[in-house]
Tab-separated table of C-alpha atoms and ligand atoms in Angstrom:
chain	number	residue	atom	x	y	z
E	47	MET	CA	-16.159	45.718	-2.095
E	48	ASN	CA	-14.970	48.815	-0.456
E	49	ARG	CA	-11.483	47.896	0.085
E	50	LEU	CA	-10.582	51.492	-1.228
E	51	ALA	CA	-13.343	53.437	0.616
E	52	GLY	CA	-12.741	57.030	0.949
E	53	LYS	CA	-9.683	57.092	-1.283
E	54	VAL	CA	-8.569	58.960	-4.192
E	55	ALA	CA	-6.422	57.581	-6.754
E	56	VAL	CA	-4.602	58.949	-9.807
E	57	ILE	CA	-3.822	56.434	-12.433
E	58	THR	CA	-1.824	57.339	-15.154
E	59	GLY	CA	-2.167	55.495	-18.561
E	60	ALA	CA	-5.572	54.462	-17.503
E	61	GLY	CA	-6.975	54.680	-20.945
E	62	SER	CA	-5.941	51.356	-21.581
E	63	GLY	CA	-4.658	47.797	-20.591
E	64	ILE	CA	-3.659	47.298	-16.870
E	65	GLY	CA	-4.310	51.187	-16.143
E	66	ARG	CA	-7.979	50.906	-17.506
E	67	ALA	CA	-8.445	47.444	-15.603
E	68	ALA	CA	-7.443	49.194	-12.259
E	69	ALA	CA	-9.511	52.209	-12.809
E	70	ARG	CA	-12.618	49.868	-13.091
E	71	MET	CA	-11.561	47.886	-10.309
E	72	PHE	CA	-10.932	50.747	-7.911
E	73	VAL	CA	-14.083	52.682	-8.652
E	74	ALA	CA	-15.869	49.241	-7.964
E	75	GLU	CA	-14.109	49.132	-4.662
E	76	GLY	CA	-15.100	52.702	-3.434
E	77	ALA	CA	-12.377	54.921	-4.827
E	78	LYS	CA	-12.577	58.163	-6.776
E	79	VAL	CA	-10.237	57.595	-9.693
E	80	VAL	CA	-8.378	60.181	-12.070
E	81	VAL	CA	-7.837	58.585	-15.616
E	82	ALA	CA	-4.434	60.644	-16.083
E	83	GLU	CA	-4.228	59.965	-19.909
E	84	ILE	CA	-2.544	61.339	-22.891
E	85	ASP	CA	-5.000	59.915	-25.384
E	86	ALA	CA	-8.546	61.720	-25.068
E	87	THR	CA	-10.597	59.081	-26.614
E	88	LEU	CA	-9.270	56.344	-24.507
E	89	GLY	CA	-9.221	58.364	-21.250
E	90	GLU	CA	-12.916	59.372	-21.812
E	91	ALA	CA	-13.850	55.798	-22.606
E	92	SER	CA	-12.120	54.506	-19.684
E	93	ALA	CA	-13.625	56.845	-17.122
E	94	ARG	CA	-17.066	56.066	-18.606
E	95	GLU	CA	-16.479	52.580	-18.190
E	96	ALA	CA	-15.618	52.713	-14.614
E	97	GLY	CA	-18.291	54.977	-13.702
E	98	ALA	CA	-19.347	58.215	-12.076
E	99	ASP	CA	-16.576	58.165	-9.629
E	100	ALA	CA	-14.119	58.446	-12.514
E	101	ARG	CA	-12.826	61.501	-14.158
E	102	PHE	CA	-10.650	61.713	-17.007
E	103	VAL	CA	-7.940	64.447	-17.163
E	104	LYS	CA	-5.738	64.688	-20.046
E	105	THR	CA	-2.217	64.299	-19.233
E	106	ASP	CA	0.896	63.775	-20.927
E	107	VAL	CA	3.214	62.485	-17.916
E	108	THR	CA	6.537	63.406	-19.744
E	109	ASP	CA	5.796	67.140	-19.594
E	110	GLU	CA	6.089	68.569	-16.017
E	111	ASP	CA	3.534	71.451	-16.483
E	112	SER	CA	0.917	68.778	-17.734
E	113	VAL	CA	1.645	66.864	-14.769
E	114	LYS	CA	1.403	69.766	-12.272
E	115	GLN	CA	-2.140	70.461	-13.878
E	116	MET	CA	-3.319	67.283	-13.434
E	117	VAL	CA	-2.515	67.100	-9.714
E	118	HIS	CA	-4.149	70.469	-9.415
E	119	GLN	CA	-7.087	69.332	-11.001
E	120	ALA	CA	-7.173	66.028	-8.930
E	121	LYS	CA	-7.146	68.174	-5.758
E	122	GLU	CA	-10.001	70.509	-6.773
E	123	ALA	CA	-11.989	67.758	-7.686
E	124	PHE	CA	-11.711	65.429	-4.799
E	125	GLY	CA	-9.522	67.374	-2.008
E	126	HIS	CA	-6.885	64.892	-1.838
E	127	ILE	CA	-4.550	62.298	-3.505
E	128	ASP	CA	-4.092	58.799	-1.606
E	129	VAL	CA	-2.829	56.402	-4.393
E	130	LEU	CA	-0.718	56.974	-7.493
E	131	LEU	CA	-0.448	54.203	-10.017
E	132	ASN	CA	2.311	55.010	-12.276
E	133	CYS	CA	0.900	52.869	-15.064
E	134	ALA	CA	1.644	54.991	-18.197
E	135	GLY	CA	4.720	52.980	-20.228
E	136	GLY	CA	5.680	50.267	-22.183
E	137	SER	CA	8.589	49.398	-24.880
E	138	LEU	CA	8.756	50.135	-28.218
E	139	ARG	CA	8.084	47.521	-31.029
E	140	GLU	CA	11.805	49.182	-32.367
E	141	ASP	CA	13.860	48.366	-29.073
E	142	SER	CA	16.487	45.831	-29.335
E	143	PRO	CA	20.598	45.122	-28.388
E	144	VAL	CA	22.403	47.935	-27.036
E	145	THR	CA	24.552	47.615	-30.229
E	146	GLU	CA	21.824	47.951	-32.665
E	147	VAL	CA	19.457	50.020	-30.915
E	148	ASP	CA	18.326	53.551	-32.750
E	149	PRO	CA	18.973	56.196	-30.191
E	150	SER	CA	15.404	57.741	-31.141
E	151	VAL	CA	14.101	54.450	-28.932
E	152	TRP	CA	16.174	55.748	-26.069
E	153	ASP	CA	14.612	59.096	-25.912
E	154	LYS	CA	11.066	57.981	-26.285
E	155	THR	CA	11.625	55.136	-23.706
E	156	ILE	CA	13.380	56.870	-20.927
E	157	ASN	CA	11.347	59.746	-21.263
E	158	LEU	CA	8.011	57.831	-20.920
E	159	ASP	CA	9.101	54.803	-18.563
E	160	MET	CA	11.374	56.918	-16.387
E	161	LYS	CA	10.491	60.779	-16.564
E	162	GLY	CA	6.973	59.996	-16.351
E	163	PRO	CA	6.977	58.234	-12.945
E	164	PHE	CA	9.670	60.890	-11.695
E	165	LEU	CA	7.469	63.628	-12.529
E	166	CYS	CA	4.172	62.218	-11.265
E	167	CYS	CA	6.222	61.252	-7.848
E	168	ARG	CA	7.580	64.651	-7.780
E	169	HIS	CA	4.402	66.486	-7.837
E	170	VAL	CA	1.915	63.692	-6.066
E	171	ILE	CA	4.229	63.167	-3.177
E	172	PRO	CA	4.267	66.204	-1.786
E	173	VAL	CA	0.436	66.083	-1.541
E	174	MET	CA	0.545	62.751	0.159
E	175	VAL	CA	3.123	63.769	2.595
E	176	GLU	CA	1.032	66.755	3.491
E	177	GLN	CA	-1.891	64.404	4.298
E	178	GLY	CA	0.693	62.342	6.241
E	179	LYS	CA	-0.313	59.324	4.178
E	180	GLY	CA	-0.198	57.465	0.540
E	181	SER	CA	0.713	54.605	-1.379
E	182	VAL	CA	2.602	54.947	-4.798
E	183	VAL	CA	2.828	51.828	-7.131
E	184	ASN	CA	5.500	51.930	-9.947
E	185	PHE	CA	5.249	49.497	-13.157
E	186	SER	CA	8.324	47.854	-13.498
E	187	SER	CA	8.107	44.599	-15.136
E	188	VAL	CA	9.594	40.861	-15.234
E	189	VAL	CA	12.458	42.407	-17.797
E	190	ALA	CA	14.091	43.884	-15.178
E	191	LEU	CA	14.407	40.721	-12.865
E	192	ARG	CA	15.983	38.576	-15.494
E	193	GLY	CA	18.909	39.259	-17.809
E	194	ASN	CA	17.618	37.474	-20.945
E	195	HIS	CA	15.465	40.417	-22.983
E	196	ILE	CA	16.343	41.882	-25.836
E	197	ALA	CA	14.902	45.321	-25.478
E	198	HIS	CA	17.894	46.745	-23.541
E	199	VAL	CA	16.598	50.262	-23.365
E	200	TYR	CA	13.361	49.180	-21.771
E	201	VAL	CA	15.055	46.750	-19.342
E	202	MET	CA	17.191	49.590	-18.264
E	203	ALA	CA	14.374	51.682	-17.804
E	204	LYS	CA	12.441	49.195	-15.832
E	205	GLY	CA	15.459	48.119	-13.983
E	206	GLY	CA	16.067	51.963	-12.897
E	207	LEU	CA	12.153	52.049	-11.603
E	208	ILE	CA	12.865	49.584	-8.836
E	209	SER	CA	15.872	51.417	-7.458
E	210	PHE	CA	13.890	54.346	-7.769
E	211	THR	CA	11.152	52.690	-5.839
E	212	GLN	CA	13.411	51.594	-2.877
E	213	ALA	CA	14.932	55.323	-2.571
E	214	LEU	CA	11.755	56.534	-2.443
E	215	ALA	CA	10.413	54.176	0.310
E	216	GLY	CA	13.411	54.826	2.222
E	217	ALA	CA	13.122	58.744	1.817
E	218	TYR	CA	9.305	59.068	2.367
E	219	SER	CA	7.762	56.245	4.841
E	220	PRO	CA	8.825	58.315	7.756
E	221	LYS	CA	6.232	60.816	6.228
E	222	GLY	CA	3.665	58.146	6.138
E	223	VAL	CA	3.908	57.307	2.331
E	224	ARG	CA	4.898	54.077	1.075
E	225	ILE	CA	6.034	53.118	-2.502
E	226	ASN	CA	6.230	49.667	-4.138
E	227	ALA	CA	6.670	48.282	-7.684
E	228	ILE	CA	5.121	45.419	-9.322
E	229	CYS	CA	6.909	43.559	-11.931
E	230	PRO	CA	4.214	41.801	-14.118
E	231	GLY	CA	4.906	38.980	-16.589
E	232	VAL	CA	3.248	38.704	-20.121
E	233	VAL	CA	0.126	40.933	-19.655
E	234	LEU	CA	-2.531	40.489	-22.421
E	235	THR	CA	-3.140	43.927	-23.125
E	236	GLU	CA	-3.940	45.235	-26.502
E	237	ARG	CA	-0.401	46.669	-27.298
E	238	VAL	CA	1.419	43.642	-25.917
E	239	ARG	CA	-1.331	41.193	-28.201
E	240	SER	CA	-0.179	43.078	-31.142
E	241	ARG	CA	3.309	42.175	-30.470
E	242	PHE	CA	2.906	38.670	-30.521
E	243	THR	CA	1.430	38.744	-34.009
E	244	GLY	CA	3.381	38.507	-37.033
E	245	GLY	CA	7.264	38.674	-37.046
E	246	ASN	CA	7.356	39.728	-33.549
E	247	GLN	CA	5.790	35.981	-32.295
E	248	ILE	CA	9.410	34.567	-33.055
E	249	ARG	CA	11.411	37.558	-31.644
E	250	PHE	CA	9.485	37.164	-28.382
E	251	GLY	CA	9.623	33.399	-28.216
E	252	GLY	CA	5.929	33.224	-28.390
E	253	ILE	CA	3.065	33.495	-25.760
E	254	ASP	CA	2.894	29.455	-26.164
E	255	ASN	CA	6.210	28.890	-25.614
E	256	ILE	CA	5.932	31.057	-22.209
E	257	ALA	CA	3.108	29.702	-21.017
E	258	GLY	CA	4.213	26.346	-21.668
E	259	GLN	CA	7.202	26.628	-19.500
E	260	TYR	CA	5.801	29.202	-17.116
E	261	PRO	CA	1.803	28.311	-16.783
E	262	PHE	CA	1.259	31.330	-14.665
E	263	ALA	CA	3.225	33.945	-16.517
E	264	VAL	CA	0.759	34.968	-18.982
E	265	GLY	CA	-2.204	36.526	-17.813
E	266	GLN	CA	-4.776	39.686	-18.279
E	267	PRO	CA	-5.016	43.141	-16.947
E	268	GLU	CA	-7.076	42.341	-14.062
E	269	ASP	CA	-4.560	39.918	-12.917
E	270	ILE	CA	-2.138	42.615	-12.261
E	271	ALA	CA	-4.824	45.079	-11.250
E	272	ASN	CA	-5.577	42.785	-8.073
E	273	VAL	CA	-1.751	43.075	-7.164
E	274	ALA	CA	-2.398	46.959	-7.273
E	275	LEU	CA	-5.480	46.865	-5.455
E	276	PHE	CA	-3.881	45.222	-2.628
E	277	LEU	CA	-0.714	47.660	-2.799
E	278	ALA	CA	-3.342	50.939	-2.714
E	279	SER	CA	-5.017	49.561	0.106
E	280	ASP	CA	-4.267	49.629	3.789
E	281	GLU	CA	-4.309	45.456	3.796
E	282	SER	CA	-0.861	46.110	2.582
E	283	ARG	CA	0.297	48.502	5.352
E	284	MET	CA	3.665	46.657	6.040
E	285	VAL	CA	4.499	46.495	2.335
E	286	ASN	CA	7.018	49.189	1.598
E	287	GLY	CA	10.302	49.186	-1.078
E	288	ALA	CA	8.992	45.839	-2.555
E	289	ALA	CA	9.098	44.785	-6.181
E	290	ILE	CA	6.741	42.370	-6.356
E	291	PRO	CA	7.011	39.951	-9.017
E	292	ALA	CA	3.668	38.974	-10.617
E	293	GLU	CA	4.886	36.842	-13.497
E	294	GLY	CA	4.229	33.211	-12.429
E	295	GLY	CA	7.637	32.384	-11.302
E	296	PHE	CA	9.512	33.358	-14.508
E	297	SER	CA	12.277	35.143	-12.674
E	298	ALA	CA	12.401	32.562	-9.908
E	299	TYR	CA	13.184	29.358	-11.557
T	420	NAD	N1	1.486	44.194	-20.656
T	420	NAD	C1	2.466	43.724	-20.347
T	420	NAD	O1	2.825	42.483	-20.345
T	420	NAD	C2	3.386	44.480	-19.337
T	420	NAD	C3	4.543	43.765	-18.854
T	420	NAD	C4	5.562	44.442	-17.663
T	420	NAD	C5	5.317	45.513	-17.291
T	420	NAD	N2	4.292	46.329	-18.073
T	420	NAD	C6	4.231	47.829	-17.577
T	420	NAD	O2	2.909	48.051	-16.991
T	420	NAD	C7	2.499	49.202	-17.365
T	420	NAD	C8	0.847	48.892	-18.218
T	420	NAD	O3	1.128	48.456	-19.297
T	420	NAD	P1	0.024	48.217	-20.400
T	420	NAD	O4	0.523	47.082	-21.247
T	420	NAD	O5	-1.319	48.080	-19.548
T	420	NAD	O6	0.059	49.589	-21.397
T	420	NAD	P2	-0.997	50.031	-22.305
T	420	NAD	O7	-0.150	50.234	-23.342
T	420	NAD	O8	-2.017	48.975	-22.721
T	420	NAD	O9	-1.862	51.454	-21.839
T	420	NAD	C9	-0.644	52.224	-21.578
T	420	NAD	C10	-1.286	53.767	-21.653
T	420	NAD	O10	-0.627	54.749	-21.509
T	420	NAD	C11	-0.995	55.861	-22.338
T	420	NAD	N3	0.134	56.676	-22.473
T	420	NAD	C12	1.152	56.432	-23.237
T	420	NAD	N4	1.955	57.630	-23.084
T	420	NAD	C13	1.602	58.332	-22.161
T	420	NAD	C14	1.837	59.810	-21.501
T	420	NAD	N5	2.922	60.161	-22.108
T	420	NAD	N6	1.026	60.222	-20.617
T	420	NAD	C15	0.139	59.718	-20.238
T	420	NAD	N7	-0.419	58.452	-20.692
T	420	NAD	C16	0.436	57.873	-21.594
T	420	NAD	C17	-1.400	54.868	-23.621
T	420	NAD	O11	-2.117	56.103	-24.159
T	420	NAD	C18	-2.233	54.052	-23.026
T	420	NAD	O12	-3.535	54.140	-22.863
T	420	NAD	C19	3.620	49.915	-18.368
T	420	NAD	O13	4.220	50.758	-17.574
T	420	NAD	C20	4.211	48.786	-18.816
T	420	NAD	O14	5.664	48.900	-19.048
T	420	NAD	C21	3.287	45.631	-18.931
């Protein structure tokens, strides 16, 4: 308890999945949380579930004005921003090999998975620099660590996010701001569960196949939120510029 006492965290995409689990966990650990989510129904439900210290701010992370407005509201409400979790993201069902994929998949994926974290860092990091402290957590993926995934646009976006994380860590650690990434394996959010049903079961190899070979590679949103909690807290003060695999060894053996 109270591992985040006194901290304010902005969590994008906190209406579902990993971000929603993190919102609950962060409030339970003493943080004030901004649920920065595009879907008002999900965002409001998440903030309610997390408790009185969570506040929903409708945000489209791909829209710079919306991100600016969210940062303004977070500062108005809580005075400072100590933690940014760039959770909003995810692959599209239609993503496929480079020679086949429809260009519209590129636009949507790069917009959400790269431009979103880019814009949020662009507007939250100056607040952290002014405070002289902060922790940013980007959400990459195991797909950036292994060359075997067929969703080629998503792979590119999540790979780029690791380089972005390293570049920002180098640039902003002298100002007291740490930037790290998490590379989750298969996390059973509703979105991912739906991917592993029907025809996609075959396309993705199936959860049982993955879990059979890598017993720790399939987990729950809370498993990843726990890693984010560590990176958000001062317990990780020596961890910077890292891309932490949380995928049961999927990329290691
Ligand atoms: N679930 C996994 O297996 C897995 C694995 C590796 C990496 N990741 C990454 O972790 C992050 C979280 O994944 P998840 O499965 O919890 O996602 P999710 O789909 O459960 O939740 C994503 C949330 O983001 C919101 N969102 C979508 N577009 C938005 C926008 N423009 N602005 C603000 N919010 C927006 C959605 O409404 C949703 O509530 C993503 O970046 C994903 O790529 C997930």
